[in-house]
CSV table of C-alpha atoms in Angstrom, one decimal:
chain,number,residue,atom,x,y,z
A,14,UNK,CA,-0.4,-0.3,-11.8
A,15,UNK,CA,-4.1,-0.7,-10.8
A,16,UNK,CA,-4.3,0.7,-7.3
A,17,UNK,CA,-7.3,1.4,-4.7
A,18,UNK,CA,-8.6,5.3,-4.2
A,19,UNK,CA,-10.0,6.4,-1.5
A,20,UNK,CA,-11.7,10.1,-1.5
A,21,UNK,CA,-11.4,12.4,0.3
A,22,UNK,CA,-7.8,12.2,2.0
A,23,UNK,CA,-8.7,14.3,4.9
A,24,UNK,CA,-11.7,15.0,6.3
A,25,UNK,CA,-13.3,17.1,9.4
A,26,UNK,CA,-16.7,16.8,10.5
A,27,UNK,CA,-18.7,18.4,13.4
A,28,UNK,CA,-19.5,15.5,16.0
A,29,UNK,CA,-23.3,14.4,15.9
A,30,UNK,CA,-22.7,14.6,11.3
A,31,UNK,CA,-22.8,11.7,8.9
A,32,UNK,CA,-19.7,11.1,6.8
A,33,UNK,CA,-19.6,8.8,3.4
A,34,UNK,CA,-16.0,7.8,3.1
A,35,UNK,CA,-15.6,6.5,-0.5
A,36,UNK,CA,-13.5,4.1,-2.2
A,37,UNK,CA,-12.7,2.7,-5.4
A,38,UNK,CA,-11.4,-0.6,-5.2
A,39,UNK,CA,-9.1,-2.5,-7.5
A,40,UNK,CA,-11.6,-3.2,-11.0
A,41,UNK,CA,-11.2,-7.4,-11.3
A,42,UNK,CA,-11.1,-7.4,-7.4
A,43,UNK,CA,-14.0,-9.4,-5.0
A,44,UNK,CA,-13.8,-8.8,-1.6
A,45,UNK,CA,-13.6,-5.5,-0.2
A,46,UNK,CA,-12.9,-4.2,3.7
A,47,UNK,CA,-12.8,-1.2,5.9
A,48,UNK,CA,-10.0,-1.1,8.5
A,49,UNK,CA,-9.7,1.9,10.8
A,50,UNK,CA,-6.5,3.1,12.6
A,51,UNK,CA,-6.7,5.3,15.6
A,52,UNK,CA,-3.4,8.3,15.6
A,53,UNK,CA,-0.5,5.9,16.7
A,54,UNK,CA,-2.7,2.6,17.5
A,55,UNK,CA,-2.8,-0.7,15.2
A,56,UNK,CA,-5.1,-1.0,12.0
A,57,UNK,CA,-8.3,-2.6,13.5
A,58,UNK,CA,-10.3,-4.7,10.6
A,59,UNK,CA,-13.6,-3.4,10.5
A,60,UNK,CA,-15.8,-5.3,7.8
A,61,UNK,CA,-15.5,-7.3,5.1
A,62,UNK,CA,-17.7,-7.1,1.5
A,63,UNK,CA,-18.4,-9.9,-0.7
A,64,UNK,CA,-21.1,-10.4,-3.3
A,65,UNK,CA,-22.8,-7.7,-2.4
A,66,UNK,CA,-23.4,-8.0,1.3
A,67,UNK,CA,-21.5,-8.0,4.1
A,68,UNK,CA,-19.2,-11.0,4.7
A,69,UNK,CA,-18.0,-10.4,8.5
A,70,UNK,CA,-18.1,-7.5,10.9
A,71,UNK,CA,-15.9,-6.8,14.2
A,72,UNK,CA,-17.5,-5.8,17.2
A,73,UNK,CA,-16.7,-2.0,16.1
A,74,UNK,CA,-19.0,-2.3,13.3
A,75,UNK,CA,-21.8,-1.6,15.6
A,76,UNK,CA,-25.8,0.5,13.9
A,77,UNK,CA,-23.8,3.7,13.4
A,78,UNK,CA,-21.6,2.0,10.5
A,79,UNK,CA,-22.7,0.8,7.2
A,80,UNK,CA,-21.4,-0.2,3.8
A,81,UNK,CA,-23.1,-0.3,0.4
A,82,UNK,CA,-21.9,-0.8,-2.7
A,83,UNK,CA,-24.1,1.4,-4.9
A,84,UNK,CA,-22.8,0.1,-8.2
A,85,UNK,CA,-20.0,-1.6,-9.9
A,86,UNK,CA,-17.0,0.8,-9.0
A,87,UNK,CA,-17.8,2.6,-5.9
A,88,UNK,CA,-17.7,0.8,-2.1
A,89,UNK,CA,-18.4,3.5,0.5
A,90,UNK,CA,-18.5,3.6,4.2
A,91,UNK,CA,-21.0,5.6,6.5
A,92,UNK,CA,-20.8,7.0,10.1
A,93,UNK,CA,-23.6,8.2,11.2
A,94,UNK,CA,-24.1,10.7,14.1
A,95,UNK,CA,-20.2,10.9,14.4
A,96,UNK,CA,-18.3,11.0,17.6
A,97,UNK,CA,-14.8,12.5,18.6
A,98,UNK,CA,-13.6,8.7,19.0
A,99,UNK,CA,-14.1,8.1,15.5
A,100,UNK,CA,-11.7,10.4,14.3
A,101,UNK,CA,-8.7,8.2,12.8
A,102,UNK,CA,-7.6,6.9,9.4
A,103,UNK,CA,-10.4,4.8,7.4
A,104,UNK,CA,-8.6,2.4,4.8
A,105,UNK,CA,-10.1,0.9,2.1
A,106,UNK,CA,-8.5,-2.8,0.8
A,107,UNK,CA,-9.5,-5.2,-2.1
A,108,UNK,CA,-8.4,-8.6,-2.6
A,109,UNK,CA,-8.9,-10.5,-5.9
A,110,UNK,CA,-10.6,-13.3,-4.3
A,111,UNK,CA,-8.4,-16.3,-5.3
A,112,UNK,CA,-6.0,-18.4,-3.1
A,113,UNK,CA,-3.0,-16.7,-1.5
A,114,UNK,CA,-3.4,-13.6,-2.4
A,115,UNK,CA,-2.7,-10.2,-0.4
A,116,UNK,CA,-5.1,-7.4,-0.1
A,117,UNK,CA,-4.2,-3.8,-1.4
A,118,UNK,CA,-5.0,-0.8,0.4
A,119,UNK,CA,-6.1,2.8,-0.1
A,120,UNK,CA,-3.9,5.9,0.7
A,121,UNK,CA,-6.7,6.2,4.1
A,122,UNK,CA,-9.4,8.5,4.5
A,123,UNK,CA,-8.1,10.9,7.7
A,124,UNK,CA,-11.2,11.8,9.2
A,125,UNK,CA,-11.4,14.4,12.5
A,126,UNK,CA,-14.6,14.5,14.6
A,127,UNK,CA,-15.0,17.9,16.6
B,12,UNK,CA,-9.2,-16.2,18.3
B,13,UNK,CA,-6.0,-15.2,15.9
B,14,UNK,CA,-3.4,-12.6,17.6
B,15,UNK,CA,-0.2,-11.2,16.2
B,16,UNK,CA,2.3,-9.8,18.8
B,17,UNK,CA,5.3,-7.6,17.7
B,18,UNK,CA,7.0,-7.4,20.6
B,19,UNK,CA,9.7,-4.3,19.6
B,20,UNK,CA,8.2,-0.9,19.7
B,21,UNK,CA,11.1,1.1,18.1
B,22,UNK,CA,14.5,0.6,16.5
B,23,UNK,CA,16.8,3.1,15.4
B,24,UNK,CA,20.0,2.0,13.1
B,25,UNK,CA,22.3,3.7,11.2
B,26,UNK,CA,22.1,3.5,7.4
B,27,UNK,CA,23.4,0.1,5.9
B,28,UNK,CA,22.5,-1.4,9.2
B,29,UNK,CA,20.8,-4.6,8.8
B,30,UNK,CA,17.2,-4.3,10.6
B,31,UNK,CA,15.3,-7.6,11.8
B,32,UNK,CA,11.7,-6.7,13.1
B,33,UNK,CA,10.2,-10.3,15.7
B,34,UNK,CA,6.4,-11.6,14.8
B,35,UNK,CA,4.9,-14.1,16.5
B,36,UNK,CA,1.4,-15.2,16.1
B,37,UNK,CA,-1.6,-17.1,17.2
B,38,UNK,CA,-4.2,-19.1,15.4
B,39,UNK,CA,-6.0,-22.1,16.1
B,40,UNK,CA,-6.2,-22.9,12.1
B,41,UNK,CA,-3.5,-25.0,10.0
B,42,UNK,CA,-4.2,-22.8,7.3
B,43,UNK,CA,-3.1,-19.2,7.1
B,44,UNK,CA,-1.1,-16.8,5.8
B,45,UNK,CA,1.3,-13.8,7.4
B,46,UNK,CA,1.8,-10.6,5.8
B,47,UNK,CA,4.3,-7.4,6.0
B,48,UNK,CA,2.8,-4.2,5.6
B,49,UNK,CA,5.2,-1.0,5.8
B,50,UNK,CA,3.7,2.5,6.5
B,51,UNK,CA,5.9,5.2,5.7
B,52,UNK,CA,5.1,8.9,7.3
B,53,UNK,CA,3.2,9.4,4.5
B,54,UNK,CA,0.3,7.2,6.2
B,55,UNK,CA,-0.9,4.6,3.3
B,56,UNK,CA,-0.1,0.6,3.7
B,57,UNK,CA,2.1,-0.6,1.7
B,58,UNK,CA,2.2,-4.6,1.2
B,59,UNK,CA,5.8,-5.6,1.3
B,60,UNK,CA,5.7,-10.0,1.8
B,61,UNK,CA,3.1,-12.9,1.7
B,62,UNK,CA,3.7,-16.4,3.2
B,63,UNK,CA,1.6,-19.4,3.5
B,64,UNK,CA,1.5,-21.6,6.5
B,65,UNK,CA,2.3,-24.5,4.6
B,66,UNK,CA,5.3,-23.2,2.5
B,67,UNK,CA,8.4,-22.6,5.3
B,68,UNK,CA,11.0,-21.6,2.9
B,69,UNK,CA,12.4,-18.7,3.6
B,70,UNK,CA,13.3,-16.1,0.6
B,71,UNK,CA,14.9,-13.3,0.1
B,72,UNK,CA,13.7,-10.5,-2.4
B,73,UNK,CA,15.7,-7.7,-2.9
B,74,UNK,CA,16.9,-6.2,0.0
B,75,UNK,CA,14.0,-7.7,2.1
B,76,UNK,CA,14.4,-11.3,3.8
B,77,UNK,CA,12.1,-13.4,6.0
B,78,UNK,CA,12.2,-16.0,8.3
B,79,UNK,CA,8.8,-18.0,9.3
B,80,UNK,CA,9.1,-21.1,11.5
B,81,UNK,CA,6.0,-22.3,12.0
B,82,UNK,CA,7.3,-24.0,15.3
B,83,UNK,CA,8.1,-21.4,16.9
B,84,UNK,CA,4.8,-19.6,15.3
B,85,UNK,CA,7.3,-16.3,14.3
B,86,UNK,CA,7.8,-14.4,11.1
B,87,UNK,CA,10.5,-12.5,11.1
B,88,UNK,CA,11.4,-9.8,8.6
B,89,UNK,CA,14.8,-8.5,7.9
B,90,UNK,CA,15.9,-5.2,5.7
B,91,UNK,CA,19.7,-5.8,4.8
B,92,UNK,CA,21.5,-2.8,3.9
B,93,UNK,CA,19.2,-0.3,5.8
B,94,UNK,CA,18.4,2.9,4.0
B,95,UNK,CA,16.7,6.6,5.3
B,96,UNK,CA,13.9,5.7,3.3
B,97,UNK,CA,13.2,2.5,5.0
B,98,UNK,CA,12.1,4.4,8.0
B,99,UNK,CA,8.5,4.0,8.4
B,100,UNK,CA,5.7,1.3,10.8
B,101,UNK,CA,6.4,-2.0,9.9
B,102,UNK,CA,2.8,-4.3,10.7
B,103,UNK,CA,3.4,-8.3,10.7
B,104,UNK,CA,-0.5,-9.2,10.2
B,105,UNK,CA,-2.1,-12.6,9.9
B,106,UNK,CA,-5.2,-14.0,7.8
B,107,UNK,CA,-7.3,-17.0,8.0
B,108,UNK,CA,-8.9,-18.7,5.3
B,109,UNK,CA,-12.1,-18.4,6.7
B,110,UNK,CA,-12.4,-14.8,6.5
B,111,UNK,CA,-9.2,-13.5,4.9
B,112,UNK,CA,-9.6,-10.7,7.4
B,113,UNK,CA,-6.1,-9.7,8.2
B,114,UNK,CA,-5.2,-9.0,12.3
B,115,UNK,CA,-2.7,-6.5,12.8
B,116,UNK,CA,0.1,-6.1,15.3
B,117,UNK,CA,1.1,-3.7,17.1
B,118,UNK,CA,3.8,-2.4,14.2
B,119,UNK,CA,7.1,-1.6,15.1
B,120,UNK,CA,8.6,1.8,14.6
B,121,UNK,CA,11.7,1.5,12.2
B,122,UNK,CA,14.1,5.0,12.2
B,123,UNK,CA,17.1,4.5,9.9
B,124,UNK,CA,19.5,7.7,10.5
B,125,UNK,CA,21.8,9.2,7.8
């Protein structure tokens, strides 16, 4: 069964770094998004991806975030100068892009900022 | 703005229990759709049930059952038969056509004891 991957599982960065959180999204799939849950909090949407540029962003998604899609299988997200409140889990999800249908996540990137 | 409220923090059962876990949401559109995620202690999403706002019939698929009344603005979701492995975060989450983002609740913290 296709399925989204997300690499790595876990990561740990020193605050002030720039992580690339990666993703491989489901192949036939259109719209892409980053969600982010914070240790025991709900899953906040982050951004949404559609033909190549972004489609909608939440107030999180502020300059230190950005997406790419650098070519026809890889969707990535970047922090830049990392902070200790960005540690939580980063999910990838891709929906096919029709009518009614449900988007299907990624196992979740756990990223620590210390 | 849309909001999804999942009023129960924890329940705890017994096995074979029956398990019903409240949503209620809030959207200004008349087209939508509610989702059921589960995430076991593993940490990935899992999508369990899809409904449209303008489909109320209520199904049941395997063990898993749901009741939406769009009246009342709720989506319920029951587990019949409760087992261990059915322990996990349960989100109710909402998406409108505009964006397909989804909005999560709160989730609710099922613990089915042996």
């Amino acid at each position: 069964e296709p399925e989204v991957t997300q690499t790595p599982s876990h990561q740990v960065t020193q605050m002030g770094q720039e992580v690339i959180l990666r993703c491989v999204p489901i192949s036939n799939h259109l719209y892409f998004y980053w969600y982010r849950q914070i240790l025991g909090q709900k899953v906040e949407f982050l951004v949404s991806f559609y033909n190549n540029e972004i489609s909608e962003k939440s107030e999180i998604f502020d300059d230190q975030f950005s997406v790419e899609r650098p070519d026809g299988s890889n969707f990535t997200l970047k922090i830049r100068s990392t902070k200790l409140e960005d540690s939580a889990m980063y999910f990838c999800a891709s929906r096919i892009g029709q009518l009614n249908t449900e988007a299907f996540f990624g196992q979740g990137t756990r990223l620590t900022v210390v | 703005a849309q909001k999804v409220t999942q009023a129960q923090t924890e329940i705890s059962v017994v096995e074979k229990e029956d398990v019903t876990l409240d949503c209620v949401y809030e959207t200004r559109d008349t087209t939508y759709y509610l989702f059921w995620y589960k995430q076991p202690p593993s940490g990935e999403l899992v999508f369990l049930i899809r409904r449209n706002s303008f489909d109320e019939q209520n199904e049941i698929s395997g063990r898993y059952s749901w009741n939406f009344q769009k009246s009342t603005s709720s989506f319920n979701f029951t587990i019949t038969a409760s087992q261990v492995v059915d322990s996990a975060v349960y989100f109710c989450a909402l998406s409108e056509v505009k964006d397909y983002k989804l909005s999560f609740g709160a989730g609710t913290t099922v613990t089915v004891r042996a």
